[in-house]
């Protein structure tokens, strides 16, 4: 950051405003002190605006502790090479690059060594092949281009550094020892002389200590003086090379970012070493360091597995009634069921919601049973209300499992729940009604979607026939279960399954591919997981509803999450289309052919019903005491 002053006062004779270049031309901001403003249009510096190091703007920063795992962390030192740091090329001893060098040697490198953190020296190291494959705009990096203008002998002329890193080299080239141009250098064939050096160009001879002259070599090419480390850093690197554990690594790069493109030597090393947290240091922070940092995020190296999952395009939903744990993971939606509400309702912090529900229920019902039902409905809605204050999307609220085989009863209960939400100011668009994926549940969802505009989540789904019928019914979303399918196969076959072999994972993959093949809009939301591997094998699924314990695991992990489910890939699959919505007999027969699905659906309905009965028992006691 360099301050520049206009030599002329303003029209009133007041001192000129201070104008400061932030960054380096032509990628700079122009700051003016009067009125305070920033100009981001990258204006050309005025003729009088020669940079002066005597003035600067100080920006305050806040130090915040960050907890890292040393075994999974690397200190990446970028571009600390002679070309950018050497005093013999005119780099200032008190400039940003050499100040960074001092801090690395005094603090960062010793601290990393002590903590057992891997050190990576990521530096320019070009080959002729790199130069040949490089776009012209990239080859111009860190070269300078100067047009000599002016008239007459001994007229001093400024040079504008095109990349901001070699002003001194440009000055040295353009001026003689007295700081003036010789007449023969002023023009070439009567025209202004243009000087250019880019990557791979000859830097030329450089005078170093004791009058010694070295050939600096071609600009940032491998094994040249200009691409080597300055002596103190070179000594630190060689010391690190000799370490028995985690010796320092030197990695050549051929672009500003060392992590650009699909794969680079740096990317490969990080993956092999299991490194997921990077601490960056170096020169050219606005270009090479910033580019490497951005590409690290893009590749998922610096982001949690949870954020990678979201970045792939999977909407993360929290499967919990304990809304106190939801906000940390920033899910889009949340799902609940009687079992989750029962578990949450036993916690003291939710007593207030119980009290609100009981107060409502005791005045709504002809007898005790109706009052208990009203209390339960209101409790579900109160939990949903609290959750919707945390998530930006929707909450799923389940219809009592005893209506799983009752179309009219399911519809009536669903509309009652929607009305309760609307009574407290929550629009139905933020609510999904959960129904069991029985024949009756599918038909109820069809009517709710088509006639009432109520979005449904068909749950307890264990088979493709259920999924096909739900899509034909126009269900907003389905919840095919993963873990419960795995449970059944492990018990039946007395064997364990890897995530890739997991029959629950394969079931969701089959449903996902069917939907994408035939263009169904119903959202596929994988549910009921037994391990993180099941979740990562479904990366790319529309939605995944995940319990807080697995959300925490993903939140704390930096493991790379590749996309496994890709909608476009399903278009070429050979899949037979089936229809069930208007053929109850065919649906029941095909569903009945899958023993696992039949057993798990029955078991799921019974468990939800049992938990609802337990919850009603708790509410009954509270109503009787109210």
XYZ file of C-alpha atoms in Angstrom:
626
model
C 0.000 0.000 0.000
C 1.626 3.258 -1.121
C 0.555 6.855 -0.511
C 0.815 9.423 -3.306
C 0.343 13.165 -3.116
C -0.800 15.651 -5.715
C 1.777 18.434 -5.963
C -0.926 21.062 -6.355
C -3.384 22.455 -3.764
C -7.057 22.543 -4.624
C -8.903 25.627 -5.915
C -9.331 27.004 -2.379
C -5.677 26.639 -1.539
C -6.319 23.726 0.829
C -3.816 20.891 1.093
C -4.333 18.209 -1.505
C -6.145 15.031 -0.462
C -4.018 12.029 0.260
C -4.410 9.409 -2.462
C -3.129 5.904 -1.892
C -2.598 2.945 -4.170
C -3.713 -0.250 -2.452
C -2.176 -3.208 -4.220
C -0.070 -2.918 -7.346
C -0.813 -1.448 -10.724
C -2.826 -2.483 -12.715
C -4.693 -4.575 -10.109
C -4.959 -1.781 -7.577
C -7.569 0.159 -5.645
C -7.212 3.924 -5.395
C -8.057 5.387 -1.980
C -8.765 9.073 -1.492
C -8.796 10.730 1.927
C -11.114 13.605 0.977
C -13.815 12.634 0.644
C -13.019 9.144 1.997
C -13.582 6.780 -0.906
C -12.230 3.846 -2.865
C -11.960 3.688 -6.645
C -12.031 0.088 -7.924
C -12.006 0.976 -11.624
C -8.216 0.488 -11.706
C -7.525 4.055 -12.915
C -4.140 4.730 -14.484
C -1.877 6.523 -12.023
C -1.564 10.234 -12.901
C 1.764 11.490 -14.174
C 2.742 12.892 -10.795
C 1.732 9.775 -8.894
C 5.092 8.087 -8.540
C 4.911 5.599 -5.625
C 6.652 6.673 -2.448
C 7.330 4.219 0.390
C 7.311 6.999 3.000
C 3.594 6.944 3.692
C 1.075 4.187 4.136
C -2.347 3.279 5.472
C -2.467 0.880 8.404
C -5.294 -1.633 8.517
C -5.986 -3.150 11.928
C -6.606 -6.877 12.221
C -8.059 -9.069 14.937
C -6.206 -12.161 16.113
C -8.492 -15.149 16.607
C -7.350 -18.554 17.944
C -7.828 -21.419 15.487
C -7.632 -25.058 16.562
C -5.957 -27.360 14.017
C -4.789 -30.955 13.867
C -0.998 -30.872 13.228
C -0.999 -34.338 11.663
C -3.429 -33.142 8.975
C -1.951 -29.674 8.489
C 0.712 -28.260 6.178
C 2.493 -24.903 6.140
C 2.626 -23.980 2.445
C 5.348 -21.415 1.669
C 4.786 -19.846 -1.742
C 7.148 -17.958 -4.095
C 9.831 -17.064 -1.548
C 12.397 -16.979 -4.362
C 15.262 -14.683 -5.339
C 13.264 -13.083 -8.123
C 10.738 -11.777 -5.616
C 13.028 -11.164 -2.621
C 16.625 -10.490 -3.639
C 18.054 -7.105 -2.739
C 20.282 -7.471 -5.803
C 17.205 -7.216 -7.989
C 16.142 -4.083 -6.162
C 13.630 -5.659 -3.810
C 13.417 -3.489 -0.671
C 14.800 -5.002 2.521
C 11.786 -3.679 4.424
C 9.268 -4.681 1.767
C 6.404 -7.099 2.339
C 8.270 -10.073 0.873
C 11.382 -9.727 3.012
C 9.314 -8.969 6.095
C 7.450 -12.215 5.432
C 10.786 -14.005 5.081
C 11.886 -12.756 8.495
C 8.640 -13.854 10.162
C 8.885 -17.271 8.557
C 12.425 -17.787 9.800
C 11.817 -16.331 13.265
C 8.370 -17.716 14.027
C 6.345 -19.756 11.551
C 8.895 -22.368 10.470
C 10.151 -23.119 14.023
C 6.558 -23.333 15.291
C 5.580 -25.712 12.492
C 8.608 -27.912 13.145
C 7.843 -28.028 16.872
C 4.208 -28.993 16.257
C 5.071 -31.667 13.688
C 3.396 -29.791 10.842
C 4.448 -30.662 7.303
C 6.233 -27.826 5.465
C 5.762 -27.530 1.713
C 7.841 -25.136 -0.385
C 5.572 -24.397 -3.361
C 7.575 -22.401 -5.892
C 7.732 -21.496 -9.535
C 9.854 -24.027 -11.408
C 9.094 -23.952 -15.119
C 10.234 -26.236 -17.916
C 10.313 -25.525 -21.653
C 7.281 -27.782 -21.992
C 5.439 -25.647 -19.442
C 6.245 -22.516 -21.443
C 5.029 -24.098 -24.688
C 1.737 -25.168 -23.111
C 1.165 -21.830 -21.381
C -1.349 -19.254 -22.667
C 0.305 -15.987 -23.780
C -1.408 -14.040 -21.002
C 0.139 -16.356 -18.413
C 3.595 -16.156 -19.981
C 3.518 -12.395 -19.459
C 3.242 -12.825 -15.681
C 5.938 -11.138 -13.617
C 7.577 -9.658 -16.672
C 7.579 -5.929 -17.201
C 6.471 -3.795 -20.070
C 7.555 -0.163 -20.221
C 7.135 2.451 -22.902
C 9.839 5.108 -22.902
C 8.403 8.525 -23.538
C 9.942 11.985 -23.520
C 12.148 14.276 -25.484
C 15.785 15.236 -25.291
C 18.887 13.962 -23.622
C 19.109 13.398 -19.853
C 15.324 13.497 -19.339
C 14.325 11.164 -16.496
C 11.309 8.985 -17.319
C 9.066 6.860 -15.074
C 8.388 3.218 -15.769
C 5.034 1.643 -14.949
C 5.412 -1.888 -13.695
C 2.727 -4.049 -15.317
C 2.687 -6.582 -12.502
C 3.944 -4.656 -9.503
C 6.794 -6.957 -8.526
C 9.802 -5.702 -10.466
C 9.723 -1.925 -10.515
C 13.338 -1.756 -9.376
C 14.463 -4.098 -12.139
C 12.653 -1.972 -14.691
C 14.240 1.196 -13.316
C 17.672 -0.382 -13.361
C 17.250 -1.451 -16.965
C 15.937 1.916 -18.091
C 18.256 4.264 -16.235
C 21.989 4.728 -16.015
C 23.865 5.125 -12.750
C 22.974 8.822 -12.580
C 19.278 8.097 -12.865
C 18.929 9.543 -16.373
C 18.327 7.979 -19.754
C 20.920 8.011 -22.427
C 19.680 9.455 -25.681
C 20.308 6.216 -27.571
C 17.932 4.393 -25.199
C 15.133 6.887 -25.655
C 13.866 5.810 -29.037
C 14.119 2.980 -31.493
C 13.732 3.891 -35.163
C 12.296 7.206 -34.074
C 9.573 5.560 -31.990
C 9.169 4.983 -28.245
C 11.120 1.901 -27.216
C 9.133 -0.968 -25.679
C 10.866 -3.374 -23.274
C 9.309 -6.719 -22.322
C 10.303 -9.683 -20.202
C 7.987 -12.597 -19.416
C 8.200 -16.089 -17.949
C 11.081 -17.977 -19.509
C 12.863 -14.799 -20.690
C 16.489 -14.161 -19.856
C 16.815 -12.111 -16.693
C 20.476 -11.499 -17.432
C 23.540 -11.002 -15.231
C 23.092 -9.780 -11.663
C 25.771 -8.252 -9.432
C 25.681 -9.748 -5.951
C 27.984 -9.502 -2.913
C 31.662 -8.663 -3.262
C 31.195 -7.591 -6.859
C 30.439 -11.127 -7.964
C 28.230 -11.431 -11.034
C 25.833 -14.360 -11.504
C 23.734 -15.377 -14.449
C 20.207 -15.050 -13.076
C 18.964 -17.405 -15.775
C 15.586 -17.523 -17.448
C 12.699 -16.052 -15.509
C 11.362 -18.557 -12.928
C 12.691 -21.597 -14.781
C 13.874 -24.582 -12.759
C 17.442 -24.684 -11.460
C 18.122 -20.984 -12.065
C 19.459 -18.417 -9.606
C 16.351 -16.234 -9.847
C 14.073 -19.196 -8.985
C 16.226 -20.342 -6.054
C 15.590 -19.532 -2.405
C 17.561 -16.697 -0.781
C 20.403 -18.077 1.391
C 18.643 -17.963 4.779
C 15.505 -19.655 3.459
C 17.594 -22.159 1.524
C 19.342 -23.121 4.761
C 15.969 -23.567 6.474
C 14.740 -25.758 3.616
C 17.851 -27.962 3.669
C 17.521 -28.348 7.429
C 13.923 -29.465 6.930
C 14.950 -31.945 4.251
C 17.030 -33.762 6.844
C 14.152 -34.409 9.240
C 13.395 -38.083 9.884
C 9.667 -37.446 10.185
C 7.840 -35.242 7.717
C 10.881 -33.852 5.891
C 10.286 -30.622 4.009
C 8.922 -31.039 0.492
C 9.737 -28.885 -2.538
C 7.010 -28.799 -5.178
C 7.321 -26.991 -8.505
C 4.334 -25.107 -9.875
C 3.735 -23.772 -13.374
C 0.865 -21.383 -12.731
C 0.186 -18.714 -10.147
C -1.899 -21.218 -8.202
C -0.171 -24.408 -7.172
C -3.519 -26.197 -7.019
C -5.057 -25.231 -10.350
C -6.761 -27.670 -12.707
C -7.909 -31.208 -12.057
C -4.599 -32.410 -10.631
C -1.217 -30.931 -9.749
C 1.823 -32.353 -7.933
C 0.774 -30.365 -4.868
C -2.783 -31.721 -4.953
C -1.503 -35.276 -5.293
C 0.895 -34.874 -2.381
C -1.799 -33.425 -0.107
C -4.161 -36.300 -0.897
C -1.496 -38.968 -0.344
C -0.390 -37.374 2.932
C -3.954 -36.993 4.195
C -3.532 -33.239 4.660
C -6.763 -31.290 4.887
C -5.784 -27.979 6.524
C -3.405 -25.549 4.847
C -1.637 -22.563 6.392
C -0.384 -20.253 3.642
C 2.609 -17.916 3.730
C 4.564 -16.218 1.008
C 4.916 -13.310 -1.361
C 2.441 -12.254 -4.092
C -0.462 -12.708 -1.697
C -2.895 -11.080 -4.135
C -2.012 -13.549 -6.874
C -0.177 -16.809 -6.177
C -1.126 -17.192 -2.522
C -4.715 -16.062 -3.093
C -5.062 -18.302 -6.149
C -3.772 -21.347 -4.284
C -6.081 -20.594 -1.368
C -9.123 -20.265 -3.617
C -8.317 -23.467 -5.483
C -7.825 -25.289 -2.178
C -11.385 -24.354 -1.235
C -12.691 -25.339 -4.667
C -11.088 -28.771 -4.359
C -12.499 -29.217 -0.868
C -9.087 -29.329 0.783
C -9.930 -26.522 3.167
C -13.614 -27.239 3.732
C -15.340 -29.702 6.025
C -16.873 -32.860 4.615
C -20.266 -31.415 5.519
C -19.677 -28.281 3.448
C -18.313 -30.382 0.581
C -21.502 -32.445 0.647
C -23.551 -29.269 0.377
C -21.297 -27.909 -2.372
C -21.866 -31.042 -4.453
C -25.540 -30.094 -4.550
C -26.990 -32.310 -1.830
C -29.387 -30.463 0.451
C -28.589 -31.377 4.052
C -31.526 -31.927 6.397
C -31.228 -32.435 10.156
C -33.051 -35.509 11.430
C -33.819 -34.389 14.956
C -36.462 -33.007 17.243
C -33.744 -31.509 19.428
C -33.666 -28.093 17.819
C -30.966 -26.898 20.206
C -28.474 -29.009 18.211
C -29.682 -28.061 14.738
C -28.343 -24.540 14.171
C -24.641 -25.450 14.327
C -24.791 -27.464 11.113
C -26.820 -24.965 9.057
C -29.155 -27.512 7.434
C -31.747 -26.391 4.910
C -34.614 -28.392 6.429
C -35.346 -30.612 9.412
C -37.372 -33.784 9.897
C -39.101 -35.115 12.976
C -41.047 -38.227 13.925
C -42.775 -39.451 17.103
C -39.620 -41.224 18.283
C -37.510 -38.078 17.952
C -40.142 -35.893 19.617
C -40.464 -38.402 22.469
C -36.712 -38.318 23.079
C -36.568 -34.525 22.957
C -39.649 -33.996 25.114
C -37.956 -35.740 28.043
C -35.386 -32.927 28.246
C -36.072 -30.152 30.726
C -35.344 -27.390 28.216
C -38.450 -28.382 26.261
C -40.828 -28.279 29.223
C -42.189 -24.948 28.021
C -43.357 -26.510 24.756
C -45.058 -29.291 26.685
C -46.835 -26.706 28.828
C -48.074 -24.790 25.769
C -49.371 -28.002 24.192
C -51.114 -29.131 27.384
C -52.714 -25.717 27.859
C -54.071 -25.969 24.326
C -55.125 -29.605 24.527
C -57.115 -29.408 27.750
C -59.554 -27.024 26.034
C -59.810 -28.934 22.728
C -61.660 -32.228 22.962
C -64.892 -33.740 24.164
C -63.155 -36.350 26.279
C -59.714 -37.169 27.626
C -58.644 -39.154 24.543
C -59.485 -36.274 22.210
C -57.703 -33.832 24.492
C -54.608 -36.038 24.448
C -54.721 -36.186 20.644
C -55.091 -32.406 20.455
C -52.190 -31.967 22.861
C -49.961 -34.275 20.816
C -50.809 -32.464 17.580
C -50.046 -29.106 19.149
C -46.779 -30.429 20.619
C -45.642 -31.573 17.167
C -46.468 -28.141 15.785
C -44.690 -26.328 18.632
C -41.540 -28.322 17.924
C -41.938 -27.548 14.232
C -42.360 -23.848 14.982
C -39.119 -23.733 16.966
C -37.247 -25.633 14.268
C -38.493 -23.253 11.563
C -36.910 -20.376 13.444
C -33.563 -22.092 12.871
C -33.765 -23.630 9.393
C -34.555 -21.525 6.313
C -36.562 -24.245 4.587
C -39.149 -26.775 5.672
C -39.936 -29.036 8.596
C -41.519 -32.480 8.268
C -44.269 -33.313 10.756
C -45.606 -36.860 10.915
C -49.203 -38.030 10.888
C -49.992 -40.489 13.690
C -48.892 -43.972 12.575
C -52.305 -45.412 13.489
C -53.619 -43.771 10.281
C -51.124 -45.664 8.093
C -53.919 -47.764 6.558
C -56.633 -45.077 6.604
C -56.771 -42.734 3.607
C -59.497 -40.429 4.937
C -58.086 -40.439 8.458
C -54.631 -39.491 7.145
C -56.023 -36.625 5.075
C -58.104 -35.280 7.950
C -55.189 -35.392 10.383
C -52.822 -33.810 7.837
C -55.166 -30.897 7.179
C -55.637 -30.415 10.921
C -51.859 -30.186 11.416
C -51.568 -27.684 8.565
C -54.333 -25.589 10.139
C -52.527 -25.588 13.480
C -49.415 -24.266 11.762
C -51.409 -21.592 9.965
C -53.074 -20.571 13.241
C -49.664 -19.585 14.608
C -48.639 -17.773 11.438
C -46.698 -20.476 9.582
C -47.555 -20.963 5.926
C -48.198 -24.477 4.675
C -45.389 -24.065 2.138
C -42.908 -24.515 4.999
C -44.406 -27.800 6.193
C -44.145 -31.337 4.845
C -46.688 -33.878 6.051
C -45.025 -37.227 6.709
C -47.009 -40.311 5.791
C -46.006 -43.966 5.861
C -45.417 -45.401 2.371
C -48.335 -47.825 2.505
C -50.827 -48.017 -0.348
C -53.155 -45.862 1.729
C -50.389 -43.395 2.544
C -49.560 -42.985 -1.152
C -53.213 -42.392 -2.065
C -53.610 -39.882 0.782
C -50.514 -38.035 -0.434
C -51.938 -37.930 -3.961
C -55.108 -36.235 -2.727
C -53.282 -33.856 -0.387
C -50.902 -32.779 -3.150
C -53.407 -32.492 -5.997
C -56.510 -31.207 -4.197
C -55.186 -29.295 -1.182
C -51.730 -28.142 -2.225
C -50.197 -29.788 0.830
C -46.674 -31.084 0.296
C -45.998 -34.600 1.536
C -42.989 -36.608 2.642
C -43.561 -40.330 2.156
C -41.466 -42.089 4.770
C -40.729 -45.675 5.833
C -39.775 -46.430 2.239
C -37.865 -49.645 1.604
C -38.551 -50.626 -2.009
C -38.748 -49.406 -5.588
C -42.512 -50.129 -5.930
C -43.175 -47.741 -3.026
C -40.965 -45.101 -4.636
C -42.594 -45.437 -8.060
C -46.091 -45.121 -6.610
C -45.035 -42.052 -4.606
C -43.625 -40.348 -7.699
C -46.791 -41.087 -9.662
C -48.794 -39.608 -6.780
C -46.830 -36.380 -7.116
C -45.345 -36.534 -3.625
C -43.089 -33.584 -2.939
C -40.452 -35.786 -1.309
C -39.721 -39.379 -0.336
C -37.536 -40.752 2.465
C -36.042 -44.101 1.416
C -34.379 -45.674 4.462
C -30.797 -46.897 4.322
C -29.726 -48.114 7.752
C -32.810 -50.178 8.478
C -32.341 -52.048 5.203
C -28.742 -52.739 6.203
C -29.931 -54.004 9.602
C -32.218 -56.545 7.951
C -29.603 -57.897 5.538
C -26.925 -58.137 8.229
C -29.276 -60.154 10.416
C -30.524 -62.318 7.549
C -27.148 -63.065 5.964
C -24.930 -62.939 9.070
C -22.380 -60.698 7.359
C -21.140 -57.136 7.313
C -21.233 -54.832 4.314
C -18.917 -52.063 3.169
C -20.608 -48.767 2.291
C -20.132 -49.606 -1.398
C -21.884 -52.976 -0.941
C -24.519 -51.682 1.487
C -27.969 -52.874 0.301
C -29.566 -49.751 1.781
C -27.240 -47.550 -0.256
C -27.986 -49.594 -3.370
C -31.731 -49.188 -2.764
C -31.468 -45.386 -2.712
C -29.197 -45.424 -5.763
C -31.785 -47.506 -7.626
C -34.604 -45.131 -6.705
C -32.527 -42.046 -7.573
C -31.617 -43.433 -10.998
C -35.234 -44.425 -11.720
C -36.500 -40.936 -10.910
C -33.830 -39.192 -12.982
C -34.233 -41.606 -15.899
C -37.935 -40.856 -16.230
C -37.885 -37.214 -15.177
C -39.854 -37.366 -11.930
C -39.701 -34.170 -9.878
C -40.211 -35.868 -6.507
C -37.199 -35.228 -4.276
C -35.197 -38.251 -3.131
C -34.064 -37.812 0.479
C -31.939 -40.659 1.818
C -32.652 -41.326 5.505
C -31.826 -43.582 8.448
C -28.046 -43.993 8.402
C -25.822 -46.348 10.380
C -22.430 -44.866 9.465
C -20.878 -41.908 7.663
C -19.824 -44.176 4.790
C -23.470 -44.653 3.802
C -23.851 -40.878 3.649
C -20.772 -40.265 1.527
C -21.747 -43.045 -0.891
C -24.930 -41.064 -1.567
C -23.202 -37.714 -2.157
C -25.142 -36.087 -4.962
C -28.534 -37.385 -3.826
C -31.160 -34.621 -3.864
C -31.466 -34.471 -0.070
C -30.008 -36.427 2.835
C -31.547 -36.251 6.309
C -28.806 -36.857 8.848
C -28.858 -37.238 12.622
C -26.812 -34.767 14.721
C -24.118 -37.310 15.623
C -23.250 -37.919 11.960
C -23.574 -34.222 11.155
C -20.963 -33.633 13.850
C -18.665 -36.247 12.305
C -18.967 -34.613 8.884
C -18.559 -31.158 10.407
C -15.250 -32.163 12.006
C -13.913 -34.086 9.007
C -11.897 -32.698 6.098
C -11.994 -35.941 4.112
C -12.671 -35.361 0.437
C -16.257 -36.128 -0.621
C -16.561 -37.015 -4.319
C -19.957 -36.913 -6.001
C -21.360 -40.434 -6.378
C -24.882 -39.825 -7.713
C -25.151 -37.837 -10.949
C -28.588 -37.273 -12.458
C -27.335 -37.056 -16.038
C -25.722 -40.499 -15.822
C -29.125 -42.108 -15.278
C -30.404 -41.049 -18.697
C -28.427 -43.758 -20.481
C -29.337 -46.579 -18.072
C -31.506 -49.463 -19.252
C -34.415 -49.281 -16.791
C -37.931 -50.640 -17.289
C -40.725 -48.212 -16.460
C -43.578 -49.438 -14.264
C -46.897 -47.974 -13.105
C -48.707 -48.585 -9.827
C -50.900 -45.640 -8.852
C -54.004 -46.991 -10.561
C -53.302 -50.678 -9.937
C -53.521 -51.505 -6.238
C -53.273 -55.258 -6.796
C -50.041 -54.948 -8.781
C -48.548 -52.604 -6.169
C -49.382 -54.930 -3.289
C -48.078 -58.001 -5.109
C -44.743 -56.442 -6.165
C -44.247 -54.902 -2.737
C -45.082 -58.211 -1.066
C -42.357 -59.928 -3.103
C -39.719 -58.049 -1.084
C -39.670 -59.681 2.343
C -37.306 -57.077 3.755
C -39.564 -54.190 2.722
C -42.689 -55.837 4.134
C -41.051 -56.600 7.464
C -39.338 -53.235 7.880
C -42.479 -51.278 6.982
C -44.494 -53.216 9.551
C -41.767 -52.781 12.139
C -41.415 -49.054 11.448
C -45.131 -48.361 11.735
C -45.318 -50.352 14.975
C -42.333 -48.519 16.491
C -43.643 -45.072 15.618
C -47.070 -46.046 16.953
C -45.554 -47.372 20.187
C -43.542 -44.181 20.718
C -46.643 -42.102 20.032
C -48.514 -44.111 22.680
C -45.686 -43.545 25.172
C -45.710 -39.831 24.421
C -49.484 -39.727 24.842
C -49.071 -41.370 28.238
C -46.775 -38.546 29.337
C -49.215 -35.957 28.011
C -52.139 -37.671 29.728
C -50.466 -37.297 33.120
C -49.815 -33.629 32.479
C -53.396 -32.979 31.343
C -54.814 -34.708 34.387
C -52.633 -32.561 36.645
C -53.407 -29.326 34.791
